[in-house]
Tab-separated table of C-alpha atoms in Angstrom:
chain	number	residue	atom	x	y	z
A	1	MET	CA	46.871	169.492	20.246
A	2	THR	CA	44.136	172.060	20.938
A	3	ARG	CA	45.104	175.120	22.973
A	4	PHE	CA	43.692	178.471	23.952
A	5	ARG	CA	44.705	181.631	22.071
A	6	GLY	CA	44.003	185.099	23.366
A	7	CYS	CA	42.519	188.086	21.665
A	8	ILE	CA	42.589	191.823	22.160
A	9	ASP	CA	39.859	193.453	20.111
A	10	ILE	CA	40.102	197.191	19.742
A	11	HIS	CA	37.338	199.522	18.674
A	12	SER	CA	37.311	203.374	18.940
A	13	GLY	CA	40.469	203.221	20.892
A	14	GLN	CA	39.181	200.737	23.539
A	15	VAL	CA	39.517	197.074	24.229
A	16	LYS	CA	36.098	195.453	23.521
A	17	GLN	CA	34.363	192.212	22.707
A	18	ILE	CA	31.729	192.849	19.978
A	19	VAL	CA	28.887	190.536	19.054
A	20	GLY	CA	29.835	189.325	15.607
A	21	GLY	CA	27.502	190.584	12.942
A	22	THR	CA	26.498	193.845	14.792
A	23	LEU	CA	29.567	195.779	13.651
A	24	SER	CA	28.138	197.490	10.499
A	25	ARG	CA	30.107	200.746	10.135
A	26	ASP	CA	33.589	202.120	10.489
A	27	ASP	CA	34.348	203.591	13.934
A	28	LEU	CA	35.756	206.642	12.202
A	29	ASN	CA	32.142	207.671	11.370
A	30	GLY	CA	30.817	208.212	14.815
A	31	VAL	CA	28.491	206.118	17.031
A	32	ASP	CA	27.225	202.771	15.532
A	33	ASN	CA	23.649	202.372	16.993
A	34	LYS	CA	23.543	198.772	15.886
A	35	LEU	CA	26.685	197.782	17.811
A	36	SER	CA	26.286	195.248	20.530
A	37	THR	CA	29.189	194.383	22.949
A	38	ASN	CA	29.724	191.804	25.623
A	39	PHE	CA	32.530	193.823	27.193
A	40	VAL	CA	34.170	197.269	27.198
A	41	SER	CA	37.341	197.540	29.179
A	42	THR	CA	38.663	200.480	31.078
A	43	ARG	CA	42.159	199.007	31.069
A	44	PRO	CA	44.819	199.726	28.477
A	45	SER	CA	45.680	197.136	25.835
A	46	SER	CA	49.021	196.672	27.394
A	47	TYR	CA	47.400	195.290	30.489
A	48	TYR	CA	45.995	192.430	28.497
A	49	ALA	CA	49.263	191.969	26.397
A	50	ASN	CA	51.174	191.676	29.749
A	51	LEU	CA	48.571	189.309	31.111
A	52	TYR	CA	48.922	186.961	28.187
A	53	LYS	CA	52.701	187.250	28.259
A	54	GLU	CA	52.821	186.318	32.103
A	55	ASN	CA	50.831	183.242	31.164
A	56	ASN	CA	52.734	182.445	27.987
A	57	ILE	CA	49.547	182.590	25.749
A	58	THR	CA	51.484	182.693	22.520
A	59	GLY	CA	49.829	183.652	19.215
A	60	THR	CA	47.492	186.046	20.786
A	61	HIS	CA	45.633	188.366	18.281
A	62	VAL	CA	45.359	192.143	18.380
A	63	ILE	CA	42.520	193.022	16.074
A	64	LYS	CA	41.720	196.706	14.992
A	65	LEU	CA	37.934	196.923	14.357
A	66	GLY	CA	37.929	200.089	12.287
A	67	THR	CA	40.210	202.819	10.878
A	68	ASN	CA	40.025	205.201	13.798
A	69	GLU	CA	43.556	206.416	14.442
A	70	ALA	CA	43.164	205.692	18.146
A	71	ASN	CA	43.069	201.995	17.244
A	72	ASP	CA	46.527	202.091	15.763
A	73	ARG	CA	47.901	203.805	18.918
A	74	VAL	CA	46.234	201.319	21.181
A	75	ALA	CA	47.399	198.366	18.980
A	76	LEU	CA	51.036	199.681	19.119
A	77	GLU	CA	50.842	199.836	22.938
A	78	ALA	CA	49.990	196.131	23.024
A	79	LEU	CA	52.723	195.163	20.600
A	80	ARG	CA	55.312	197.128	22.634
A	81	ALA	CA	54.282	195.331	25.756
A	82	TRP	CA	55.225	191.943	24.135
A	83	PRO	CA	57.279	192.479	21.058
A	84	ASP	CA	57.380	189.785	18.305
A	85	ALA	CA	54.756	187.673	20.067
A	86	LEU	CA	51.445	189.110	19.090
A	87	GLN	CA	49.634	188.967	15.761
A	88	ILE	CA	47.804	191.995	14.352
A	89	GLY	CA	44.783	192.227	12.084
A	90	GLY	CA	42.402	194.860	10.901
A	91	SER	CA	42.740	196.968	7.709
A	92	ILE	CA	45.936	195.200	6.800
A	93	ASN	CA	47.149	195.609	3.248
A	94	ASP	CA	50.389	195.592	1.108
A	95	GLY	CA	50.962	199.219	2.046
A	96	ASN	CA	51.030	198.813	5.804
A	97	ALA	CA	51.770	195.082	6.453
A	98	LYS	CA	55.527	195.494	6.709
A	99	TYR	CA	55.095	198.536	9.077
A	100	TRP	CA	53.406	196.317	11.626
A	101	ILE	CA	55.971	193.596	11.414
A	102	GLU	CA	58.718	196.209	11.843
A	103	ASN	CA	56.753	197.587	14.918
A	104	GLY	CA	56.620	194.386	16.871
A	105	ALA	CA	53.971	192.098	15.382
A	106	SER	CA	54.971	188.508	14.917
A	107	HIS	CA	52.337	188.156	12.004
A	108	VAL	CA	49.832	190.275	10.172
A	109	ILE	CA	46.367	188.862	9.584
A	110	ILE	CA	44.931	189.553	6.151
A	111	THR	CA	41.331	189.199	4.915
A	112	SER	CA	39.304	191.836	3.172
A	113	TRP	CA	42.173	193.197	1.008
A	114	LEU	CA	42.453	189.780	-0.561
A	115	PHE	CA	38.878	190.122	-1.936
A	116	PRO	CA	38.699	193.397	-4.117
A	117	ASP	CA	35.099	193.797	-5.109
A	118	GLY	CA	34.337	190.492	-3.279
A	119	LYS	CA	36.453	188.296	-5.631
A	120	PHE	CA	39.495	186.484	-4.322
A	121	SER	CA	42.784	187.727	-5.765
A	122	LEU	CA	45.650	185.198	-5.812
A	123	GLU	CA	47.854	188.009	-7.275
A	124	ARG	CA	47.296	190.102	-4.109
A	125	LEU	CA	48.098	187.171	-1.861
A	126	GLU	CA	51.251	186.481	-3.764
A	127	GLN	CA	52.144	190.178	-3.462
A	128	ILE	CA	51.744	190.461	0.315
A	129	SER	CA	53.226	187.089	1.087
A	130	ASN	CA	56.389	188.057	-0.877
A	131	LYS	CA	56.487	191.496	0.953
A	132	VAL	CA	56.386	190.223	4.552
A	133	GLY	CA	57.262	186.566	4.024
A	134	SER	CA	54.880	183.613	4.452
A	135	LYS	CA	56.166	182.936	8.046
A	136	HIS	CA	54.674	186.257	9.065
A	137	LEU	CA	51.261	185.939	7.318
A	138	VAL	CA	47.940	184.712	8.674
A	139	ILE	CA	45.088	184.327	6.209
A	140	ASP	CA	41.703	185.112	7.852
A	141	LEU	CA	38.880	183.080	6.198
A	142	SER	CA	36.145	184.050	8.532
A	143	CYS	CA	32.855	182.849	7.156
A	144	ARG	CA	29.073	182.783	7.229
A	145	CYS	CA	26.913	179.715	6.809
A	146	LYS	CA	24.546	178.974	3.958
A	147	ILE	CA	22.302	176.050	3.234
A	148	SER	CA	22.342	174.772	-0.334
A	149	ASN	CA	19.265	173.854	-2.322
A	150	ASN	CA	19.798	170.210	-1.455
A	151	GLY	CA	20.191	170.980	2.303
A	152	GLU	CA	23.991	170.819	2.416
A	153	ILE	CA	25.641	173.114	5.055
A	154	GLN	CA	28.205	175.364	3.332
A	155	TRP	CA	30.510	178.275	4.506
A	156	PHE	CA	31.580	181.196	2.475
A	157	VAL	CA	34.247	183.744	3.259
A	158	ALA	CA	32.754	186.999	4.707
A	159	ILE	CA	34.602	190.301	4.491
A	160	ASN	CA	33.957	194.027	5.360
A	161	LYS	CA	33.062	193.514	9.011
A	162	TRP	CA	31.465	190.161	7.901
A	163	GLN	CA	28.703	192.166	6.122
A	164	THR	CA	29.765	191.071	2.638
A	165	ILE	CA	29.578	187.344	1.752
A	166	THR	CA	31.977	186.496	-1.081
A	167	ASP	CA	31.440	183.676	-3.535
A	168	LYS	CA	34.459	181.784	-2.192
A	169	GLN	CA	33.341	178.630	-0.377
A	170	LEU	CA	35.517	177.061	2.244
A	171	SER	CA	36.963	173.673	1.112
A	172	MET	CA	39.948	171.454	1.242
A	173	GLU	CA	40.942	172.652	-2.195
A	174	PHE	CA	40.874	176.370	-1.194
A	175	PHE	CA	42.947	175.683	1.855
A	176	LYS	CA	45.548	173.837	-0.228
A	177	GLU	CA	45.683	176.623	-2.714
A	178	LEU	CA	46.463	179.208	-0.056
A	179	SER	CA	48.687	177.196	2.269
A	180	PRO	CA	51.966	177.953	0.517
A	181	TYR	CA	51.576	181.653	1.038
A	182	CYS	CA	50.980	181.733	4.836
A	183	ASP	CA	51.987	180.391	8.173
A	184	GLU	CA	48.591	179.898	9.748
A	185	PHE	CA	44.761	180.338	9.121
A	186	LEU	CA	42.180	182.055	11.148
A	187	VAL	CA	38.490	181.245	10.883
A	188	HIS	CA	35.732	183.155	12.747
A	189	ALA	CA	32.306	181.554	12.641
A	190	ALA	CA	30.661	184.968	12.139
A	191	ASP	CA	27.163	183.666	12.742
A	192	VAL	CA	27.973	182.637	16.338
A	193	GLU	CA	30.920	185.036	17.167
A	194	GLY	CA	30.272	186.928	20.400
A	195	LEU	CA	27.021	185.200	21.289
A	196	CYS	CA	28.657	182.846	23.784
A	197	LYS	CA	26.025	180.153	23.033
A	198	GLY	CA	28.316	177.405	21.707
A	199	ILE	CA	30.817	176.895	18.940
A	200	ASP	CA	29.845	175.893	15.294
A	201	GLN	CA	30.456	172.219	15.713
A	202	ASN	CA	29.875	171.402	12.195
A	203	LEU	CA	32.370	173.942	10.988
A	204	VAL	CA	35.099	172.891	13.490
A	205	SER	CA	34.727	169.284	12.405
A	206	MET	CA	35.079	170.260	8.710
A	207	LEU	CA	38.203	172.455	9.373
A	208	GLY	CA	39.864	169.397	10.979
A	209	LYS	CA	39.319	167.508	7.590
A	210	TRP	CA	40.140	170.393	5.234
A	211	CYS	CA	43.374	171.758	6.733
A	212	ASN	CA	45.987	169.515	8.332
A	213	ASP	CA	49.276	171.046	7.197
A	214	LYS	CA	48.992	174.513	8.862
A	215	PRO	CA	47.736	175.659	12.246
A	216	VAL	CA	44.111	176.872	12.187
A	217	THR	CA	42.608	179.097	14.826
A	218	TYR	CA	38.799	178.875	15.248
A	219	ALA	CA	36.913	181.656	16.780
A	220	GLY	CA	33.214	181.989	17.696
A	221	GLY	CA	30.598	181.043	20.262
A	222	ALA	CA	32.666	179.559	23.029
A	223	ASN	CA	31.141	179.801	26.415
A	224	SER	CA	33.305	177.718	28.654
A	225	LEU	CA	36.651	176.176	28.837
A	226	SER	CA	35.099	172.802	28.135
A	227	ASP	CA	34.808	174.061	24.617
A	228	LEU	CA	38.563	173.401	24.371
A	229	THR	CA	37.936	169.721	24.883
A	230	LEU	CA	35.011	169.763	22.434
A	231	VAL	CA	37.212	171.353	19.767
A	232	GLU	CA	39.851	168.763	20.324
A	233	LYS	CA	37.300	165.994	19.994
A	234	LEU	CA	35.853	167.391	16.759
A	235	SER	CA	39.010	168.444	14.862
A	236	GLN	CA	42.069	167.023	16.554
A	237	ILE	CA	44.140	170.046	15.508
A	238	ILE	CA	42.564	173.450	15.894
A	239	PRO	CA	43.583	176.045	18.501
A	240	LEU	CA	40.503	177.756	20.085
A	241	TRP	CA	40.299	181.361	20.298
A	242	TYR	CA	38.036	182.078	23.211
A	243	HIS	CA	37.341	185.558	24.381
A	244	LEU	CA	37.923	185.794	28.106
A	245	LEU	CA	38.222	189.523	28.381
A	246	LYS	CA	34.824	189.818	30.258
A	247	ASP	CA	36.304	187.642	33.009
A	248	LEU	CA	39.577	189.610	33.351
A	249	GLN	CA	38.344	192.949	34.673
């Protein structure tokens, strides 16, 4: 069954929705002139956490988009509004993952730390899975699209604010390799994220074929609630993460 999942993106201490590939620098380093946003909220993160709680939108993600200390403070505010129900991502590693679980996150979302120097590390995955438990771990395999020499559409994991494309291609084999170590997967279609011009239908269709033993949350490009029906039709299994923050002022 396909269902909606919420998201609370946090950047420079504010709840925002950022257009995917425009985030190019850490918010600890001042203003990012390339940054494009659809929405910047004046409300606290707890407002959105409570809104999702009131409507029982389980599995909502809290994503810290940078290492600014204000992001940690705002993230904690959301977690305390709905303890043990929200998932947290952004700069998660083996040194802080357990801290976030102990402070109210149901899951931690891990991505860039699994790819030191852009190369996937199974050793790191085993390490963090053992530390927090697979039932508390979500693996983020957000990706960018490439066209092969023979015209085949391929998707490769993108890290470091989606600016670095790794050599790890999404496939059924890769999902099977990772599945024992996590509870869920998250996949942003980075090329369409935040554009609100439609989902990556090819990717959604392939995700339905590649991964059928763990929940997969797809994110990117949704522009109406009818996309929920489209995702259901294309994949049969994938929850849709659709940013509604701009409509919840």
